[in-house]
């Protein structure tokens, strides 16, 4: 059974003239890693708010259609109940930080404290999370005095530590250096191994192509493509939706266009590109 | 002429934490330079010293030949404009127009001149249709362009962009490329911090690499991205196309699709 299912969802913000999303339907299975891509302003964050049940109650507007969590309509669940199932990592980490805690350690522990988890258990889980995201050295720092990259990792830790079954992560790497980005994707891979369901909004398509199972492309209010990462990112049409393709796919398309190389399939990951181009450099151009 | 010169510059925060340790470099007027390196390497601290937002603990900074330590931040800011990493640290007016006009009005500039400058900066930053919008009603990615326009309107000689690529989509990156190109055409010096290696390669030739509070590399991009010892030290990776070239044992120094294709054409 699908963990999360959207059935024909259409939404218009209260003061907006037009709908932002129309007829959105998809279902996500337990343990799937799905990336949402689309140009800025297309409604990706809005879609996240719909899946979290914040729309239409907290952010008001007109919504039709249905969102089901484990088969139950989330319209009939409280935000508090939903939050136990769905964790959300904010796009802007400076907005997520609680503002009531003095250290990173306490900030990461905040959610568990509110759930009344046992002290020793909180300490164990926070320690594990600080270690996993490589932020142990920040434990005593003030959460409001972190750099963008540090703050983004603390924001991620504060949600992962709650161990929700579904994680919605909105551009978690925008301020991170390449190594930090890799660590976040490796953390997501680890979560996937633990059968967590992950929904990620991300512009860095090279990374998405390497890690995600499935990609949903949104353009002009609608889902325009919903397929495996490998299928989506080998389709040059994606460029017309305001999204980039992975560098290896762009390169392959260029070589194809110039008649240099034939590809069985446009590669979307580095390994695929190596495999397809290996040994062909010598006769390229013939 | 030298726009910016650092000689043995170090910086320590009040509680003693050293963020930049003995760095020296020159940036010529009209040059485009990218600064790359890990979070916490000292990149933002370095650029904030260029216009006096932060002052060095030791060493000398020269801005267009003047000793920066003898100039106020306000004076330096007329020559060197810094676009903040987080737009929220910079924006505080109710409309995009007022935000871009703020510093100009503060300098008691003539009203028609203010209008002219705001309109031209807005046009350059793709904001002409948003002048009456509240900046906080704009998405984060567009808000970044408001902060760039504010600095462009000041007509500074040096424009510093601190992670302009964060959160940008394909079109946003294209717009930034065009802004950087226009500033360059106008003879401005452009210094950009970015984690997006493809963007850096696409827009800059000279790259300064920082790691652990120091400058560990300062060279052309084709050298930087094939210097494995350097990349390792700075915890950076080659761009994907270079990684592919390396695994296919092609010629060194391939850093983008154009390079790769022309090597393949041989």
CSV table of C-alpha atoms in Angstrom, one decimal, chain B:
chain,number,residue,atom,x,y,z
B,1,UNK,CA,45.4,49.2,-11.4
B,2,UNK,CA,45.0,47.1,-8.3
B,3,UNK,CA,41.5,47.1,-6.9
B,4,UNK,CA,42.1,45.1,-3.8
B,5,UNK,CA,45.4,44.1,-2.2
B,6,UNK,CA,45.7,41.9,0.9
B,7,UNK,CA,49.1,41.6,2.6
B,8,UNK,CA,49.5,39.1,5.4
B,9,UNK,CA,46.0,39.6,6.6
B,10,UNK,CA,44.6,37.8,9.6
B,11,UNK,CA,41.2,38.0,11.3
B,12,UNK,CA,40.1,36.8,14.7
B,13,UNK,CA,36.6,37.2,16.2
B,14,UNK,CA,36.4,38.9,19.6
B,15,UNK,CA,36.4,35.6,21.6
B,16,UNK,CA,39.7,34.8,19.9
B,17,UNK,CA,38.5,32.4,17.1
B,18,UNK,CA,40.9,32.9,14.2
B,19,UNK,CA,38.8,32.8,10.9
B,20,UNK,CA,41.5,34.0,8.4
B,21,UNK,CA,45.2,33.3,8.9
B,22,UNK,CA,47.8,35.3,7.0
B,23,UNK,CA,46.5,35.6,3.5
B,24,UNK,CA,47.9,37.7,0.7
B,25,UNK,CA,46.6,38.3,-2.8
B,26,UNK,CA,45.9,41.0,-5.4
B,27,UNK,CA,42.8,41.6,-7.5
B,28,UNK,CA,43.2,43.9,-10.5
B,29,UNK,CA,40.6,46.4,-11.4
B,30,UNK,CA,38.2,44.8,-13.9
B,31,UNK,CA,39.1,41.3,-13.0
B,32,UNK,CA,36.6,38.4,-12.4
B,33,UNK,CA,37.6,36.1,-9.5
B,34,UNK,CA,35.8,33.2,-7.9
B,35,UNK,CA,36.6,32.2,-4.3
B,36,UNK,CA,35.8,28.5,-3.5
B,37,UNK,CA,36.4,26.3,-0.5
B,38,UNK,CA,34.5,24.5,2.3
B,39,UNK,CA,32.0,26.0,4.6
B,40,UNK,CA,34.0,27.6,7.4
B,41,UNK,CA,37.2,28.0,5.3
B,42,UNK,CA,37.1,31.8,5.8
B,43,UNK,CA,35.7,32.9,2.4
B,44,UNK,CA,32.9,35.2,3.8
B,45,UNK,CA,35.2,36.7,6.4
B,46,UNK,CA,37.8,37.5,3.7
B,47,UNK,CA,35.4,39.3,1.4
B,48,UNK,CA,33.8,41.2,4.3
B,49,UNK,CA,37.2,42.7,5.0
B,50,UNK,CA,37.3,44.1,1.5
B,51,UNK,CA,34.9,46.9,2.4
B,52,UNK,CA,35.4,47.2,6.1
B,53,UNK,CA,32.4,45.2,7.3
B,54,UNK,CA,35.1,43.4,9.2
B,55,UNK,CA,38.5,44.7,10.1
B,56,UNK,CA,41.7,42.6,10.1
B,57,UNK,CA,43.5,41.8,13.3
B,58,UNK,CA,46.8,42.2,11.5
B,59,UNK,CA,48.1,42.8,8.0
B,60,UNK,CA,47.4,45.4,5.4
B,61,UNK,CA,44.5,45.9,3.1
B,62,UNK,CA,44.7,48.4,0.2
B,63,UNK,CA,41.6,49.4,-1.8
B,64,UNK,CA,42.4,51.2,-5.1
B,65,UNK,CA,45.7,52.3,-3.6
B,66,UNK,CA,44.3,53.6,-0.3
B,67,UNK,CA,45.1,52.0,3.1
B,68,UNK,CA,41.7,50.6,4.1
B,69,UNK,CA,42.4,50.9,7.8
B,70,UNK,CA,42.3,54.7,7.4
B,71,UNK,CA,38.8,54.7,5.7
B,72,UNK,CA,35.4,54.2,7.2
B,73,UNK,CA,33.2,51.4,6.2
B,74,UNK,CA,30.8,53.9,4.7
B,75,UNK,CA,33.6,55.3,2.5
B,76,UNK,CA,34.9,51.9,1.4
B,77,UNK,CA,31.3,50.8,0.6
B,78,UNK,CA,31.1,53.5,-2.1
B,79,UNK,CA,33.8,51.6,-4.0
B,80,UNK,CA,33.3,48.0,-2.8
B,81,UNK,CA,29.7,46.6,-2.5
B,82,UNK,CA,29.0,43.4,-0.7
B,83,UNK,CA,25.9,41.4,-1.5
B,84,UNK,CA,25.0,39.3,1.6
B,85,UNK,CA,24.8,35.6,1.5
B,86,UNK,CA,21.4,35.6,3.3
B,87,UNK,CA,19.1,38.2,1.7
B,88,UNK,CA,17.3,38.5,5.1
B,89,UNK,CA,20.4,40.1,6.5
B,90,UNK,CA,20.3,42.9,3.9
B,91,UNK,CA,16.6,43.6,3.0
B,92,UNK,CA,14.4,45.7,5.3
B,93,UNK,CA,12.3,48.0,3.0
B,94,UNK,CA,8.6,47.5,2.1
B,95,UNK,CA,9.0,47.6,-1.6
B,96,UNK,CA,11.6,46.4,-4.0
B,97,UNK,CA,11.9,50.0,-5.3
B,98,UNK,CA,12.6,51.5,-1.9
B,99,UNK,CA,15.0,48.7,-1.1
B,100,UNK,CA,17.1,49.4,-4.2
B,101,UNK,CA,16.8,53.2,-3.7
B,102,UNK,CA,17.6,53.2,0.1
B,103,UNK,CA,21.3,53.8,0.0
B,104,UNK,CA,21.0,56.3,-2.9
B,105,UNK,CA,18.4,58.4,-0.9
B,106,UNK,CA,20.6,58.1,2.1
B,107,UNK,CA,23.4,59.7,0.1
B,108,UNK,CA,20.9,62.5,-0.7
B,109,UNK,CA,21.1,61.8,-4.4
B,110,UNK,CA,19.0,63.8,-6.8
B,111,UNK,CA,15.5,62.3,-7.2
B,112,UNK,CA,15.7,61.8,-11.0
B,113,UNK,CA,19.1,60.2,-10.6
B,114,UNK,CA,17.7,57.9,-7.9
B,115,UNK,CA,14.9,56.9,-10.3
B,116,UNK,CA,17.3,56.4,-13.2
B,117,UNK,CA,19.6,54.2,-11.2
B,118,UNK,CA,16.9,52.1,-9.6
B,119,UNK,CA,15.3,51.5,-12.9
B,120,UNK,CA,18.5,50.5,-14.6
B,121,UNK,CA,19.6,48.2,-11.7
B,122,UNK,CA,16.2,46.6,-11.7
B,123,UNK,CA,16.3,46.0,-15.4
B,124,UNK,CA,19.7,44.5,-15.2
B,125,UNK,CA,18.5,42.2,-12.3
B,126,UNK,CA,15.2,41.2,-14.0
B,127,UNK,CA,13.1,43.0,-11.4
B,128,UNK,CA,11.4,45.7,-13.5
B,129,UNK,CA,8.0,44.1,-13.0
B,130,UNK,CA,8.5,43.7,-9.2
B,131,UNK,CA,9.3,47.3,-8.2
B,132,UNK,CA,6.2,47.7,-6.1
B,133,UNK,CA,6.3,44.2,-4.6
B,134,UNK,CA,7.3,43.7,-1.0
B,135,UNK,CA,10.6,41.8,-1.1
B,136,UNK,CA,9.4,39.3,1.4
B,137,UNK,CA,6.5,38.3,-1.0
B,138,UNK,CA,9.1,37.2,-3.5
B,139,UNK,CA,10.6,33.7,-3.4
B,140,UNK,CA,14.1,33.4,-1.8
B,141,UNK,CA,15.8,33.0,-5.2
B,142,UNK,CA,14.3,36.3,-6.5
B,143,UNK,CA,15.0,38.1,-3.3
B,144,UNK,CA,18.7,37.4,-4.0
B,145,UNK,CA,18.4,39.5,-7.1
B,146,UNK,CA,16.9,42.4,-5.1
B,147,UNK,CA,20.1,42.4,-3.0
B,148,UNK,CA,22.2,42.4,-6.1
B,149,UNK,CA,20.3,45.3,-7.6
B,150,UNK,CA,20.8,47.4,-4.4
B,151,UNK,CA,24.5,47.0,-4.8
B,152,UNK,CA,24.5,47.5,-8.6
B,153,UNK,CA,22.6,50.8,-8.1
B,154,UNK,CA,25.4,52.1,-5.9
B,155,UNK,CA,27.6,52.0,-9.0
B,156,UNK,CA,30.5,50.6,-7.0
B,157,UNK,CA,33.7,49.6,-8.7
B,158,UNK,CA,33.9,46.2,-7.0
B,159,UNK,CA,30.9,43.9,-6.7
B,160,UNK,CA,31.2,41.0,-4.2
B,161,UNK,CA,28.6,38.3,-4.5
B,162,UNK,CA,28.4,35.9,-1.6
B,163,UNK,CA,27.0,32.5,-2.7
B,164,UNK,CA,24.6,34.0,-5.3
B,165,UNK,CA,23.9,30.5,-6.7
B,166,UNK,CA,22.3,29.1,-3.5
B,167,UNK,CA,18.7,28.0,-4.3
B,168,UNK,CA,18.8,29.2,-7.9
B,169,UNK,CA,17.2,27.3,-10.7
B,170,UNK,CA,18.4,27.0,-14.3
B,171,UNK,CA,17.0,30.4,-15.3
B,172,UNK,CA,18.3,32.1,-12.1
B,173,UNK,CA,21.8,30.8,-12.9
B,174,UNK,CA,21.5,32.1,-16.5
B,175,UNK,CA,20.4,35.5,-15.2
B,176,UNK,CA,23.3,35.7,-12.9
B,177,UNK,CA,25.7,34.8,-15.7
B,178,UNK,CA,24.3,37.7,-17.6
B,179,UNK,CA,24.6,40.1,-14.7
B,180,UNK,CA,28.2,39.1,-14.1
B,181,UNK,CA,29.0,39.4,-17.8
B,182,UNK,CA,27.4,42.9,-17.9
B,183,UNK,CA,29.3,44.1,-14.8
B,184,UNK,CA,32.5,42.8,-16.4
B,185,UNK,CA,31.7,44.7,-19.7
B,186,UNK,CA,31.1,47.8,-17.6
B,187,UNK,CA,34.7,47.4,-16.3
B,188,UNK,CA,33.6,46.4,-12.8
B,189,UNK,CA,35.7,44.0,-10.7
B,190,UNK,CA,33.6,41.0,-9.7
B,191,UNK,CA,34.4,38.7,-6.8
B,192,UNK,CA,32.1,35.7,-6.2
B,193,UNK,CA,32.0,33.0,-3.6
B,194,UNK,CA,30.2,29.9,-4.8
B,195,UNK,CA,29.9,26.2,-4.1
B,196,UNK,CA,28.6,25.5,-7.6
B,197,UNK,CA,31.7,24.4,-9.5
B,198,UNK,CA,29.9,24.3,-12.9
B,199,UNK,CA,28.8,27.9,-12.3
B,200,UNK,CA,32.3,28.9,-11.3
B,201,UNK,CA,33.9,27.3,-14.4
B,202,UNK,CA,31.3,28.8,-16.6
B,203,UNK,CA,31.8,32.4,-15.4
B,204,UNK,CA,35.4,32.7,-14.1
B,205,UNK,CA,38.9,32.0,-15.1
B,206,UNK,CA,40.9,32.8,-12.0
B,207,UNK,CA,40.0,30.9,-8.9
B,208,UNK,CA,41.2,31.4,-5.4
B,209,UNK,CA,40.9,28.3,-3.2
B,210,UNK,CA,40.6,28.6,0.6
B,211,UNK,CA,41.0,25.9,3.1
B,212,UNK,CA,41.3,26.0,6.9
B,213,UNK,CA,41.6,29.9,7.1
B,214,UNK,CA,44.3,30.1,4.4
B,215,UNK,CA,44.6,30.5,0.7
B,216,UNK,CA,45.8,27.2,-0.7
B,217,UNK,CA,45.5,27.8,-4.4
B,218,UNK,CA,45.2,30.8,-6.7
B,219,UNK,CA,45.4,29.9,-10.4
B,220,UNK,CA,43.5,29.4,-13.6
B,221,UNK,CA,40.6,27.0,-13.4
B,222,UNK,CA,42.2,24.5,-15.7
B,223,UNK,CA,45.1,24.0,-13.2
B,224,UNK,CA,42.9,24.2,-10.1
B,225,UNK,CA,40.5,21.4,-11.1
B,226,UNK,CA,43.3,19.0,-12.0
B,227,UNK,CA,45.5,19.6,-9.0
B,228,UNK,CA,44.4,16.6,-6.9
B,229,UNK,CA,46.6,17.4,-3.9
B,230,UNK,CA,45.0,20.9,-3.8
B,231,UNK,CA,41.4,19.6,-4.3
B,232,UNK,CA,42.0,17.0,-1.5
B,233,UNK,CA,43.4,19.7,0.9
B,234,UNK,CA,40.3,21.9,0.2
B,235,UNK,CA,37.9,18.9,0.3
B,236,UNK,CA,36.7,19.8,-3.2
B,237,UNK,CA,35.9,17.6,-6.1
B,238,UNK,CA,36.5,17.9,-9.8
B,239,UNK,CA,33.5,18.9,-11.8
B,240,UNK,CA,31.6,15.8,-13.1
B,241,UNK,CA,32.9,16.2,-16.7
B,242,UNK,CA,36.5,16.3,-15.4
B,243,UNK,CA,35.9,13.2,-13.3
B,244,UNK,CA,34.6,11.5,-16.5
B,245,UNK,CA,37.6,12.6,-18.5
B,246,UNK,CA,39.9,11.2,-15.8
B,247,UNK,CA,38.2,7.8,-15.6
B,248,UNK,CA,38.3,7.6,-19.4
B,249,UNK,CA,42.0,8.5,-19.3
B,250,UNK,CA,41.5,11.4,-21.6
B,251,UNK,CA,43.9,14.4,-21.7
B,252,UNK,CA,44.2,16.4,-18.5
B,253,UNK,CA,42.7,19.8,-18.0
B,254,UNK,CA,39.3,19.1,-19.4
B,255,UNK,CA,36.9,21.0,-17.2
B,256,UNK,CA,33.6,21.4,-19.2
B,257,UNK,CA,31.5,20.0,-22.0
B,258,UNK,CA,33.1,22.1,-24.7
B,259,UNK,CA,36.6,20.9,-23.7
B,260,UNK,CA,35.4,17.3,-23.6
B,261,UNK,CA,33.8,17.5,-27.1
B,262,UNK,CA,36.8,19.1,-28.7
B,263,UNK,CA,39.1,16.5,-27.2
B,264,UNK,CA,36.7,13.9,-28.7
B,265,UNK,CA,36.8,15.5,-32.1
B,266,UNK,CA,40.5,14.8,-32.5
